[in-house]
Short mmCIF file of C-alpha atoms and ligand atoms in Angstrom, two decimals:
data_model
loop_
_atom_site.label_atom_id
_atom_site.label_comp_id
_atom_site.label_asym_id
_atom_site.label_seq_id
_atom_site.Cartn_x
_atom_site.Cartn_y
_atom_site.Cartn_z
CA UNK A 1 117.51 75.80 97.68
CA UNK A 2 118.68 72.86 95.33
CA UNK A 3 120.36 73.04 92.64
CA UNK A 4 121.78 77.00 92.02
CA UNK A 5 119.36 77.63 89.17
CA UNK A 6 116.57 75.60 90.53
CA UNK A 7 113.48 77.58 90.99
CA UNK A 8 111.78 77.79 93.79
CA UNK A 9 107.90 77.26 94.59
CA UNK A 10 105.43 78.39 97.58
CA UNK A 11 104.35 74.85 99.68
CA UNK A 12 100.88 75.65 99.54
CA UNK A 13 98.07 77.99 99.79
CA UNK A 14 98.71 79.81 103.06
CA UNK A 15 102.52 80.57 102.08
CA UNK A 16 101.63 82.11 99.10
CA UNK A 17 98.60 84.13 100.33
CA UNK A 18 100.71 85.55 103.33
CA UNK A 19 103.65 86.34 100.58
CA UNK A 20 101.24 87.97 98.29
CA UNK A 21 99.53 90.14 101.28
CA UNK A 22 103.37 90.21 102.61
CA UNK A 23 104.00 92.14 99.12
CA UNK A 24 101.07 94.02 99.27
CA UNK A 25 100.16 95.15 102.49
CA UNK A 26 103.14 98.14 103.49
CA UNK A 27 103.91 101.47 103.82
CA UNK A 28 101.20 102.00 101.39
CA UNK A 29 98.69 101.32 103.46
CA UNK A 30 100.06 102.07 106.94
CA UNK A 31 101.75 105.60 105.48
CA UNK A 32 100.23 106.58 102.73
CA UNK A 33 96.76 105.82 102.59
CA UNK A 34 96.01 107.92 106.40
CA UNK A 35 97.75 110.72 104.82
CA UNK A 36 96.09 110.24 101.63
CA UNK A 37 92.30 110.42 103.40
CA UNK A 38 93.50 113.14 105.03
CA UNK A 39 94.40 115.54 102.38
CA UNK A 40 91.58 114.48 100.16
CA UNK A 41 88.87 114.95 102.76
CA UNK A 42 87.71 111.63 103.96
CA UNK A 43 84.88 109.09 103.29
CA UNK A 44 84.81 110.01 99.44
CA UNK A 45 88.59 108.85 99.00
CA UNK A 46 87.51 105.90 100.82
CA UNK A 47 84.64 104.88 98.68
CA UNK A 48 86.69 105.52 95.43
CA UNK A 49 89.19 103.95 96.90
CA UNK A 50 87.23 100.72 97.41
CA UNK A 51 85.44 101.40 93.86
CA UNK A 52 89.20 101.08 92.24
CA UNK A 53 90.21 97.96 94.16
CA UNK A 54 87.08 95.87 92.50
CA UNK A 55 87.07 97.76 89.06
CA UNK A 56 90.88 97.59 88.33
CA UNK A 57 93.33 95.79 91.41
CA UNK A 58 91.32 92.90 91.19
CA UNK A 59 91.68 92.15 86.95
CA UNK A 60 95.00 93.33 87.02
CA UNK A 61 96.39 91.36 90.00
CA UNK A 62 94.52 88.18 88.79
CA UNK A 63 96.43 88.89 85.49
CA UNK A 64 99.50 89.20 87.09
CA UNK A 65 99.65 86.13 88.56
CA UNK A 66 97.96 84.06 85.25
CA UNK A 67 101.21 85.26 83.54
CA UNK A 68 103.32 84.27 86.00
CA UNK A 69 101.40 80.83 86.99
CA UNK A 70 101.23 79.33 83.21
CA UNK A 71 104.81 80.14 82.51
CA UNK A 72 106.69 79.49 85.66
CA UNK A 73 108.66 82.44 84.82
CA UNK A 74 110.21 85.78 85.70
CA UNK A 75 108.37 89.12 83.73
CA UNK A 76 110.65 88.93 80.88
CA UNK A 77 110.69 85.36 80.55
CA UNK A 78 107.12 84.97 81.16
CA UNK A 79 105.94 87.47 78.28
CA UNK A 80 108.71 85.91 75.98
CA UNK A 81 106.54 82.53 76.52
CA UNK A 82 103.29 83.92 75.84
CA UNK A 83 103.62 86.00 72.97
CA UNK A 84 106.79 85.03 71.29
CA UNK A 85 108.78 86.66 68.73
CA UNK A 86 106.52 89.90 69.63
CA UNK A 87 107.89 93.04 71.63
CA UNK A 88 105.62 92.52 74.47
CA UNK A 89 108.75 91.09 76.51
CA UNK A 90 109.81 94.78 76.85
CA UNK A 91 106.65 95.49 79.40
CA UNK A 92 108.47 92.62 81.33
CA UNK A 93 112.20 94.12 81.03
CA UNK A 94 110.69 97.66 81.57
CA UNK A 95 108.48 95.96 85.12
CA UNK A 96 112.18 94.93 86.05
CA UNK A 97 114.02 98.45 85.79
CA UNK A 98 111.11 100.03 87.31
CA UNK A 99 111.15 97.48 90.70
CA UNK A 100 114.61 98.67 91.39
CA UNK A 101 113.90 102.28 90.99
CA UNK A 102 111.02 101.84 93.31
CA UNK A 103 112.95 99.84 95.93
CA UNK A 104 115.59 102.39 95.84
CA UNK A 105 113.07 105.24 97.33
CA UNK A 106 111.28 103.05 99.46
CA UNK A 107 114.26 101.35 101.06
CA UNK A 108 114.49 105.28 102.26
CA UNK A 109 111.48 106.07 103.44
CA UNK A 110 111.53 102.12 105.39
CA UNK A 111 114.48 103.44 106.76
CA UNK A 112 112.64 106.52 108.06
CA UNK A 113 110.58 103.19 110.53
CA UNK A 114 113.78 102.22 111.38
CA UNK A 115 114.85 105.24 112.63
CA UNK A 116 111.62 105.79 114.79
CA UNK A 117 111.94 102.22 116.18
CA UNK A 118 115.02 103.65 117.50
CA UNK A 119 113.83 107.07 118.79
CA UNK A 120 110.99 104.99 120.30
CA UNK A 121 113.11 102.36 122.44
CA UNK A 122 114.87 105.64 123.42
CA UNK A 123 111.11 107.06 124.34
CA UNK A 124 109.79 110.36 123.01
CA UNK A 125 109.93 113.02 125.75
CA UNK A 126 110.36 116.63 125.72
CA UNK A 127 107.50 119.30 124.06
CA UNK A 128 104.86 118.17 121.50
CA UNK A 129 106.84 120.85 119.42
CA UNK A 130 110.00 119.14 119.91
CA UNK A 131 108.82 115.43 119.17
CA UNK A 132 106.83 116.73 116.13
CA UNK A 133 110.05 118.56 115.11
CA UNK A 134 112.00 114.49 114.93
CA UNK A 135 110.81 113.82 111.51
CA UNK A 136 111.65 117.11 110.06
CA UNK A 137 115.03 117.32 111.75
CA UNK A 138 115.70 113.39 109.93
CA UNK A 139 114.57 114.45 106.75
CA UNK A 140 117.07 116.54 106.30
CA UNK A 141 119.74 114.57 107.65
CA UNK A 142 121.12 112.71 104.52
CA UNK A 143 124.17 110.58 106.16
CA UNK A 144 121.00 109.46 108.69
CA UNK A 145 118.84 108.21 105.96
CA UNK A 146 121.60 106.80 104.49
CA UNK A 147 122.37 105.11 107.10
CA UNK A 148 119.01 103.78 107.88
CA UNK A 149 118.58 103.04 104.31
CA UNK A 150 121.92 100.75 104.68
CA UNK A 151 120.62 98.87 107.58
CA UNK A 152 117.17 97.58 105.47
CA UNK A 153 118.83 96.86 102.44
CA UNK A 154 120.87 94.75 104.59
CA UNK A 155 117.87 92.95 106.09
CA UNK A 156 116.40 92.68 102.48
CA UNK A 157 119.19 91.03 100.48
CA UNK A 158 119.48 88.67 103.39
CA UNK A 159 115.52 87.21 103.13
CA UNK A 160 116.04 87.18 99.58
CA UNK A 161 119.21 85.39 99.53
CA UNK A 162 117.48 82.38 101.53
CA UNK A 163 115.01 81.96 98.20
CA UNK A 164 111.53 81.10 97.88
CA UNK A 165 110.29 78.98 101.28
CA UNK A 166 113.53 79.35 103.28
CA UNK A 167 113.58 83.40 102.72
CA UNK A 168 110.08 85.05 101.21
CA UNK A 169 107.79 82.46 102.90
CA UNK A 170 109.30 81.99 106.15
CA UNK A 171 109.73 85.56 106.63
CA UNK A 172 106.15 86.39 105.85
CA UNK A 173 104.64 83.91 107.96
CA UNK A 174 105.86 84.84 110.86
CA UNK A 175 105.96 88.95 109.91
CA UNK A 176 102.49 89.25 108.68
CA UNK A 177 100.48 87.53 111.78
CA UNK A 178 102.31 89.77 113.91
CA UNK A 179 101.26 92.66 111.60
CA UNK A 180 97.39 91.75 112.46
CA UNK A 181 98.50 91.04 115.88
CA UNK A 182 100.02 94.41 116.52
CA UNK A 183 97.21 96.34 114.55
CA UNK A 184 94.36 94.84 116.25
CA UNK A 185 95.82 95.86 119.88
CA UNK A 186 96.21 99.83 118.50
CA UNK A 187 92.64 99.87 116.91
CA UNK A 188 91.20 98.86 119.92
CA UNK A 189 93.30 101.16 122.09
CA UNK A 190 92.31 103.78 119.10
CA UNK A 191 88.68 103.02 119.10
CA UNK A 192 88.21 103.94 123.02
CA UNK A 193 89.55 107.36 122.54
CA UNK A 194 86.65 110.22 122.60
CA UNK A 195 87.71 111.39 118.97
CA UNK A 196 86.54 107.80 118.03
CA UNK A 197 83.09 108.66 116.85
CA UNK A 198 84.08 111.78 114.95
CA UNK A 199 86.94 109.44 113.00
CA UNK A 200 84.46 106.78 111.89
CA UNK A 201 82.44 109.31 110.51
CA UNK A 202 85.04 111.06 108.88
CA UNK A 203 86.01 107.66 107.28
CA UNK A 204 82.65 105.69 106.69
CA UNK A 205 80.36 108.58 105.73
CA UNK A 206 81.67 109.97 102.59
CA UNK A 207 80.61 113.66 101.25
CA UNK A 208 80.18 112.71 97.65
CA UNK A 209 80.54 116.74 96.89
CA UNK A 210 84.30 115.88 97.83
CA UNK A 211 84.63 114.21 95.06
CA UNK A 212 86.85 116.20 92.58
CA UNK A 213 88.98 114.96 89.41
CA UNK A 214 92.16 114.66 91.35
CA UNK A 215 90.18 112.42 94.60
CA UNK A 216 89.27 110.04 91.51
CA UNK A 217 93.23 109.75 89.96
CA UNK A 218 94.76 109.79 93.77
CA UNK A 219 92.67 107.08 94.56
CA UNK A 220 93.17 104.71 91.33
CA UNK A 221 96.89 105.73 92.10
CA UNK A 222 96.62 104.51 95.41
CA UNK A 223 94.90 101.50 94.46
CA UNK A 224 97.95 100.61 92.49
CA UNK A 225 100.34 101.27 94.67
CA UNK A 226 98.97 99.47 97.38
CA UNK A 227 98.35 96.26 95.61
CA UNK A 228 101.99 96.30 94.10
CA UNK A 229 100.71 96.33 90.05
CA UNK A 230 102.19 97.02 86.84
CA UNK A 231 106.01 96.40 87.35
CA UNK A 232 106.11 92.57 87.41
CA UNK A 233 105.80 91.52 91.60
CA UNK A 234 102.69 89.89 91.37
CA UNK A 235 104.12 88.04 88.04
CA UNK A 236 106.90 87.16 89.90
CA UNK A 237 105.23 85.93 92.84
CA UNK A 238 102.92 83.92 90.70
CA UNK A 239 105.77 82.24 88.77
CA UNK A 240 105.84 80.04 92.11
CA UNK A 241 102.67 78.98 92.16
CA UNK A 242 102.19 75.29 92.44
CA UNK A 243 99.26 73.86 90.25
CA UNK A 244 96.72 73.19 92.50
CA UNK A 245 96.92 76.41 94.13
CA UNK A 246 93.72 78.55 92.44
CA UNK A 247 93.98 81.74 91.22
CA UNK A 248 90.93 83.77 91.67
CA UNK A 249 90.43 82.21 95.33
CA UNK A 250 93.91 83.47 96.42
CA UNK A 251 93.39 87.03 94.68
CA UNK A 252 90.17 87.77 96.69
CA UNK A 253 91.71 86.71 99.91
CA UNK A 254 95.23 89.00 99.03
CA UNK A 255 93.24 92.01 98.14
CA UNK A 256 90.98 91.62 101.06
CA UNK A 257 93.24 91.01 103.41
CA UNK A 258 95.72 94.45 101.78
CA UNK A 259 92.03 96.31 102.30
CA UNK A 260 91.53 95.33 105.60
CA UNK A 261 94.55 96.20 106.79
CA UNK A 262 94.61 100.17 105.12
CA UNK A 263 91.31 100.55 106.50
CA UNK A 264 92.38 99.19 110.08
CA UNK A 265 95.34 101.60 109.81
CA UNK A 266 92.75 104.30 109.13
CA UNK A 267 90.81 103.44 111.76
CA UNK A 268 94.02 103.18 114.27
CA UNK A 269 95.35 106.79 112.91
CA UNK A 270 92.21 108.99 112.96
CA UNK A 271 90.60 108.89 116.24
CA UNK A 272 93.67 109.86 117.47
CA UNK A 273 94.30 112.56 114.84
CA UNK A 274 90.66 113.96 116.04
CA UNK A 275 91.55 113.61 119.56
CA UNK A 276 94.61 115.38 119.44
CA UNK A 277 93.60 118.02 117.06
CA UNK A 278 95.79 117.07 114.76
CA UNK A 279 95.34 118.62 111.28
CA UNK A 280 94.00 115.34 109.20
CA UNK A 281 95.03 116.97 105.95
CA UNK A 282 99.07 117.50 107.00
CA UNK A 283 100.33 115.67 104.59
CA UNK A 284 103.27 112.33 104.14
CA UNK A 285 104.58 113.58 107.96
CA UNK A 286 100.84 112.64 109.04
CA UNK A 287 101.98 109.73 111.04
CA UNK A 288 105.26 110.26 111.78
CA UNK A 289 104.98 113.87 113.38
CA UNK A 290 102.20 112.91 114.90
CA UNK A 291 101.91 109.57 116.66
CA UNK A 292 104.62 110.05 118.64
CA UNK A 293 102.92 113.04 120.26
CA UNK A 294 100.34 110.83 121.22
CA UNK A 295 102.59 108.08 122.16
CA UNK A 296 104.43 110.73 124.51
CA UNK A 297 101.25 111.21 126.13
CA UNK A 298 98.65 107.89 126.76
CA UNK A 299 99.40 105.09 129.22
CA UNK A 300 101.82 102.00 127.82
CA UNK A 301 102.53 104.67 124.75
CA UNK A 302 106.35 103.31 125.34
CA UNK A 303 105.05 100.09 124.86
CA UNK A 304 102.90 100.98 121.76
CA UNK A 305 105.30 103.28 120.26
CA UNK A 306 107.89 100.59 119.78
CA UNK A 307 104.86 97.95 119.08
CA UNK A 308 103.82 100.51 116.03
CA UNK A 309 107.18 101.42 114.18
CA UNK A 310 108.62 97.41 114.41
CA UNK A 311 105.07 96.95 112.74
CA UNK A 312 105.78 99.63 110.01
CA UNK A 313 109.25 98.22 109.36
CA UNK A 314 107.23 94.72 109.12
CA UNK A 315 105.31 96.12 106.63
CA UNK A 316 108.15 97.80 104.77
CA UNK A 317 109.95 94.62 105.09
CA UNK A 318 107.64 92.36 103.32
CA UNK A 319 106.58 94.44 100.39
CA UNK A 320 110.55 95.24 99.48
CA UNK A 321 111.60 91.84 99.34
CA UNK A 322 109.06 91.23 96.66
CA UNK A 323 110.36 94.22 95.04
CA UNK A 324 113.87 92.84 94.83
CA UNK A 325 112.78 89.60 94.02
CA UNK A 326 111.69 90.73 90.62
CA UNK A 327 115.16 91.49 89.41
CA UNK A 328 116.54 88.81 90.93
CA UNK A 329 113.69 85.73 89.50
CA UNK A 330 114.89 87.23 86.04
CA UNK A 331 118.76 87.33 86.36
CA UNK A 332 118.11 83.97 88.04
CA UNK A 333 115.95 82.57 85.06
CA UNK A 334 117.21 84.69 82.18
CA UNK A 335 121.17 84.68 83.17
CA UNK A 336 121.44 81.84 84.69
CA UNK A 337 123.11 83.82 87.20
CA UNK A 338 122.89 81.90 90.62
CA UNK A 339 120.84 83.51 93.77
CA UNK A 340 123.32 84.63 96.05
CA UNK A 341 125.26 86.51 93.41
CA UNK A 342 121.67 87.80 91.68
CA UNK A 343 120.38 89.15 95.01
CA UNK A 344 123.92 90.75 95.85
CA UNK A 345 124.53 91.95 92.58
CA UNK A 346 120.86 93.74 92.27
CA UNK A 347 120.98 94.77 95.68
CA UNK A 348 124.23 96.50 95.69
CA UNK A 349 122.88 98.75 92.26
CA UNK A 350 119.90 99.13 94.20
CA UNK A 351 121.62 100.55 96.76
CA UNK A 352 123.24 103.01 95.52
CA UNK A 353 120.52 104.38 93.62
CA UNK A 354 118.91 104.28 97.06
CA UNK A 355 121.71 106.74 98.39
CA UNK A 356 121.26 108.94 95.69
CA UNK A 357 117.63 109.10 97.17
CA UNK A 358 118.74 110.33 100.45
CA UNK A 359 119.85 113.22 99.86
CA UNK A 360 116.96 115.71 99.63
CA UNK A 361 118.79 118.38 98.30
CA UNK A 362 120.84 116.07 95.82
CA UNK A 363 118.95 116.02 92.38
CA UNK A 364 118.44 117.52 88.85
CA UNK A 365 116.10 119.85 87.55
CA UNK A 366 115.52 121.82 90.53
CA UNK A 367 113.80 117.93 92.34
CA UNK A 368 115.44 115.50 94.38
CA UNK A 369 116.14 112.06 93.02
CA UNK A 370 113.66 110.69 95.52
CA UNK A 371 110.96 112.83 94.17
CA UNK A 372 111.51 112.07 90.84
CA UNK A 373 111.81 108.61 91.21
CA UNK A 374 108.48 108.83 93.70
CA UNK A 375 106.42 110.62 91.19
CA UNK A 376 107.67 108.94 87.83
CA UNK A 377 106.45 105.46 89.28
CA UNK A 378 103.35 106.18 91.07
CA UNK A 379 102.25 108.62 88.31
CA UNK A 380 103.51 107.24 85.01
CA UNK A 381 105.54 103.52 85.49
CA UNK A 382 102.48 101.84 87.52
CA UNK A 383 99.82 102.68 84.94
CA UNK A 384 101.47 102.40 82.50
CA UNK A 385 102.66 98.69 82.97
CA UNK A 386 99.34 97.94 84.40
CA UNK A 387 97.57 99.49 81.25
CA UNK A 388 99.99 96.91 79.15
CA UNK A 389 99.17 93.87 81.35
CA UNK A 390 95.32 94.56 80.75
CA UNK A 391 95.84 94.82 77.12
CA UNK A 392 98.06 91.92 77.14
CA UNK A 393 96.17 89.72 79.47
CA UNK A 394 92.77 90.96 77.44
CA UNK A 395 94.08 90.83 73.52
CA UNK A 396 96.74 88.45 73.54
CA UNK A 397 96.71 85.56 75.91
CA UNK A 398 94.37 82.59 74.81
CA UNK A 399 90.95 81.85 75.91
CA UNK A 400 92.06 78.27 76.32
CA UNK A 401 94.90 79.64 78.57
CA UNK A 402 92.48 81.45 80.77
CA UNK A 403 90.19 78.76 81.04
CA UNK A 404 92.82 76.43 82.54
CA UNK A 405 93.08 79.08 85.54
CA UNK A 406 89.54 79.47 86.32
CA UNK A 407 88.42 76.68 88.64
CA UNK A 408 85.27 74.53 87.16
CA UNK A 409 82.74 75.68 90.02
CA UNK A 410 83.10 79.45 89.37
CA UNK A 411 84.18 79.69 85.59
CA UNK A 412 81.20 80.38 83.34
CA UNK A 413 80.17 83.48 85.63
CA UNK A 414 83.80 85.02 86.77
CA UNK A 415 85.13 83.99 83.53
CA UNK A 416 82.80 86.33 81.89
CA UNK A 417 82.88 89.22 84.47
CA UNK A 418 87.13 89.42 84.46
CA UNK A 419 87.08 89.32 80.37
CA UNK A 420 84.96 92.26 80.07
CA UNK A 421 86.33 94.06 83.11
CA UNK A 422 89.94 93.56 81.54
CA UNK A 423 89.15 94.23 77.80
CA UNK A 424 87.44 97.14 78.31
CA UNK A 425 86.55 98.82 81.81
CA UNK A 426 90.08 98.21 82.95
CA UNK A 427 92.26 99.85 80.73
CA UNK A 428 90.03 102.93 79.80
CA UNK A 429 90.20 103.80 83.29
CA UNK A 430 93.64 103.52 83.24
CA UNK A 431 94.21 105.47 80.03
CA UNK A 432 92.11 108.20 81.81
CA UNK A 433 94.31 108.23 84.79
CA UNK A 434 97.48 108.02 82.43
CA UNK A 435 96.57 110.93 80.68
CA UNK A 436 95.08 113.08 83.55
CA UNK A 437 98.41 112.39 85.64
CA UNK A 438 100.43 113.21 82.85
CA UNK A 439 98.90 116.55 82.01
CA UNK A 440 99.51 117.21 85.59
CA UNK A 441 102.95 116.65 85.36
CA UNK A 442 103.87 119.43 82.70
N1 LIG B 501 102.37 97.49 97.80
C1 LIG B 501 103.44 97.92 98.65
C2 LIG B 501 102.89 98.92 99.67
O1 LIG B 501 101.74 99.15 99.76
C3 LIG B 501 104.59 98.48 97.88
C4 LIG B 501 105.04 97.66 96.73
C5 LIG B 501 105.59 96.42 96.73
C6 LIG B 501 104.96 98.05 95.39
N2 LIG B 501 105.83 96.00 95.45
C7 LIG B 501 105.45 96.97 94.61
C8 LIG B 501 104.50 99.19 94.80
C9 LIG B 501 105.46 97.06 93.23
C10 LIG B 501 104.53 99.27 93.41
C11 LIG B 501 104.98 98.23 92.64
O2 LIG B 501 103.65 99.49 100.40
#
């Protein structure tokens, strides 16, 4: 670790690519994005979907890490560099707040994997009404996910504790292979089912009359989500970059890989959700009320059951530690605090936030806290600081800057093609998802 207030950096290419993917790839795309094809009727999700990842994930993650690469520094820090003596810092201190309000709800809902990794060692028997009935009977149960929740926060402060290539690299080396690993096995399992067909179809072939107002927003939403934009983790993660590590390379390859792996899960989920007869469009329970049903039922499903839930906790894993690491790169850099105290520190307010989240009938204004703290950052925080990274990456950071992040070969052409994309398609479509998501709020 070196000295206390030392900071870290990534050895090389691969460690930072698997941390990036690490951050990216989680329940986002092995939860949500099934569930999220399901309720908004297939292929057309998919192809928006896709549309979104080019149009805005790619500009806005490349932005994220140019900030963090030419300053070396956490969100706050890293704005305070670039534009100083103007507000713009406050999109930084604003990223940091909103990283612990997200980890707070998703250390719940990665406690949810841990709790099926344990119902799976212990095998799902009984009736398909019965195993269907585990997810309800835990949602409800607020000293469970409190519990659960306990246990990963536990496992996350202690990754971030061991700093940049002793904690977040080593981790994700060995955690995200295994991912792949594990998700290869199910698809092919997945793909020999007779409800294969019927899922690809569902998936690949997209009904463009599907396509309504709120397909268009869920999927931009999704498309944030699931590359971890707008609240300063791809910053952070940049602010380790070495120098010779490129840029625009290392954002294809992240967003690729995050892609590949939503789609695979999509592919794992539905042929079994058409050879079941499960209803696709059943919502957030989608996987968790019914894979085990399936699990109960094929050959080696004790075997894959376990292999599926250690792989969503994987997921979890990775993505939450970059989440915490945002708060903890700027008490680190800003407070001089050191990282072991930082980590403990964040994580313990973190924590309790998260119990607050537990409870699903502990709240205000008629919602839990883990609803509102679900829907203010996937339908107002995310945009919003993504909408303010556009601007600023588009408006405010030098040409010359840019320049110096663009490798010779590909400059003049990508150059061009990320400037326009950023200073005008970007944040438009942003503003138009900002807006509509708003409205639908009140
Ligand atoms: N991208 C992660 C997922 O798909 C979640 C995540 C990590 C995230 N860091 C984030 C989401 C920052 C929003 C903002 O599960």
């Amino acid at each position: 670790m070196g000295t206390p207030f030392q900071r870290g950096q990534w050895t090389g290419k691969l460690g930072f690519i698997l941390a990036g993917a690490g951050s990216a790839i989680g329940l986002g795309n092995i939860w949500k994005f099934p569930y999220m094809i399901g309720v908004s009727g297939g292929g057309a999700f998919v192809f928006i979907y896709l549309l979104a990842i080019l149009l805005l994930g790619l500009p806005i993650i490349m932005s994220e890490f140019l900030i963090g690469k030419s300053t070396q520094k956490n969100p706050v820090g890293a704005f305070k560099i670039l534009s100083p003596n103007k507000p713009f810092w406050l999109v930084g201190a604003f990223g940091v707040i909103c990283a612990c309000i997200i980890m707070s709800f998703y250390s719940v809902v990665a406690g949810w994997s841990l709790h099926f990794i344990y119902e799976a060692v212990l095998g799902f028997s009984g009736g398909d009404g019965e195993i269907q009935g585990i997810f309800g009977k835990l949602y409800e149960n607020g000293l469970a996910n409190c519990f659960w929740h306990t246990v990963f926060m536990l496992f996350c402060v202690g990754i971030v504790v061991g700093g940049i290539k002793d904690g977040l690299e080593k981790y994700n080396k060995i955690l995200m292979p295994a991912l792949f690993l594990i998700l290869i096995l199910l698809m092919i399992y997945s793909l020999m089912t007779e409800g294969a067909m019927r899922a690809l179809s569902f998936l690949f072939k997209p009904d463009f009359s599907k396509i309504t107002p709120q397909v268009v927003l869920d999927a931009l939403g999704q498309a944030f989500f699931t590359l971890s934009l707008g609240v300063g983790t791809m910053i952070t993660y940049g602010s380790y970059l070495k120098k010779e590590t490129q840029i625009p390379s290392c954002s294809f390859t992240i967003v690729g890989l995050d892609t590949v792996i939503a789609i695979m899960a999509g592919i794992v989920i539905f042929p079994i959700v058409f050879t079941f007869d499960i209803e696709p469009s059943s919502g957030p329970g989608l996987i968790f009320s019914s894979l085990p049903v399936l699990f109960s039922k094929i050959p080696f499903g004790y075997f894959f059951s376990i292999a599926f839930f250690v792989l969503l906790f994987f997921a979890a894993l990775t993505s939450a530690v970059s989440l915490l690491e945002v708060p903890v790169a700027y008490l680190i850099d800003e407070w001089k605090i050191s990282r072991r105290k930082a980590t403990i520190g964040v994580g313990l307010a973190i924590y309790l936030l998260g119990i607050a989240c537990s409870f699903d009938n502990f709240g205000i204004f008629g919602m839990s806290f883990f609803e509102i703290f679900d829907k203010a950052a996937t339908n107002v925080i995310m945009p919003l600081g993504g909408l303010m990274i556009t601007i600023f990456a588009g408006y405010f950071i030098s040409q010359k800057v840019k320049e110096e992040y663009f490798p010779d070969s590909w400059k003049p052409l990508l150059l061009k093609v990320y400037d326009v994309l950023i200073k005008t398609i970007t944040p438009i479509l942003i503003l138009i998802v900002l807006i509509a998501k708003i409205y639908e709020l009140f």
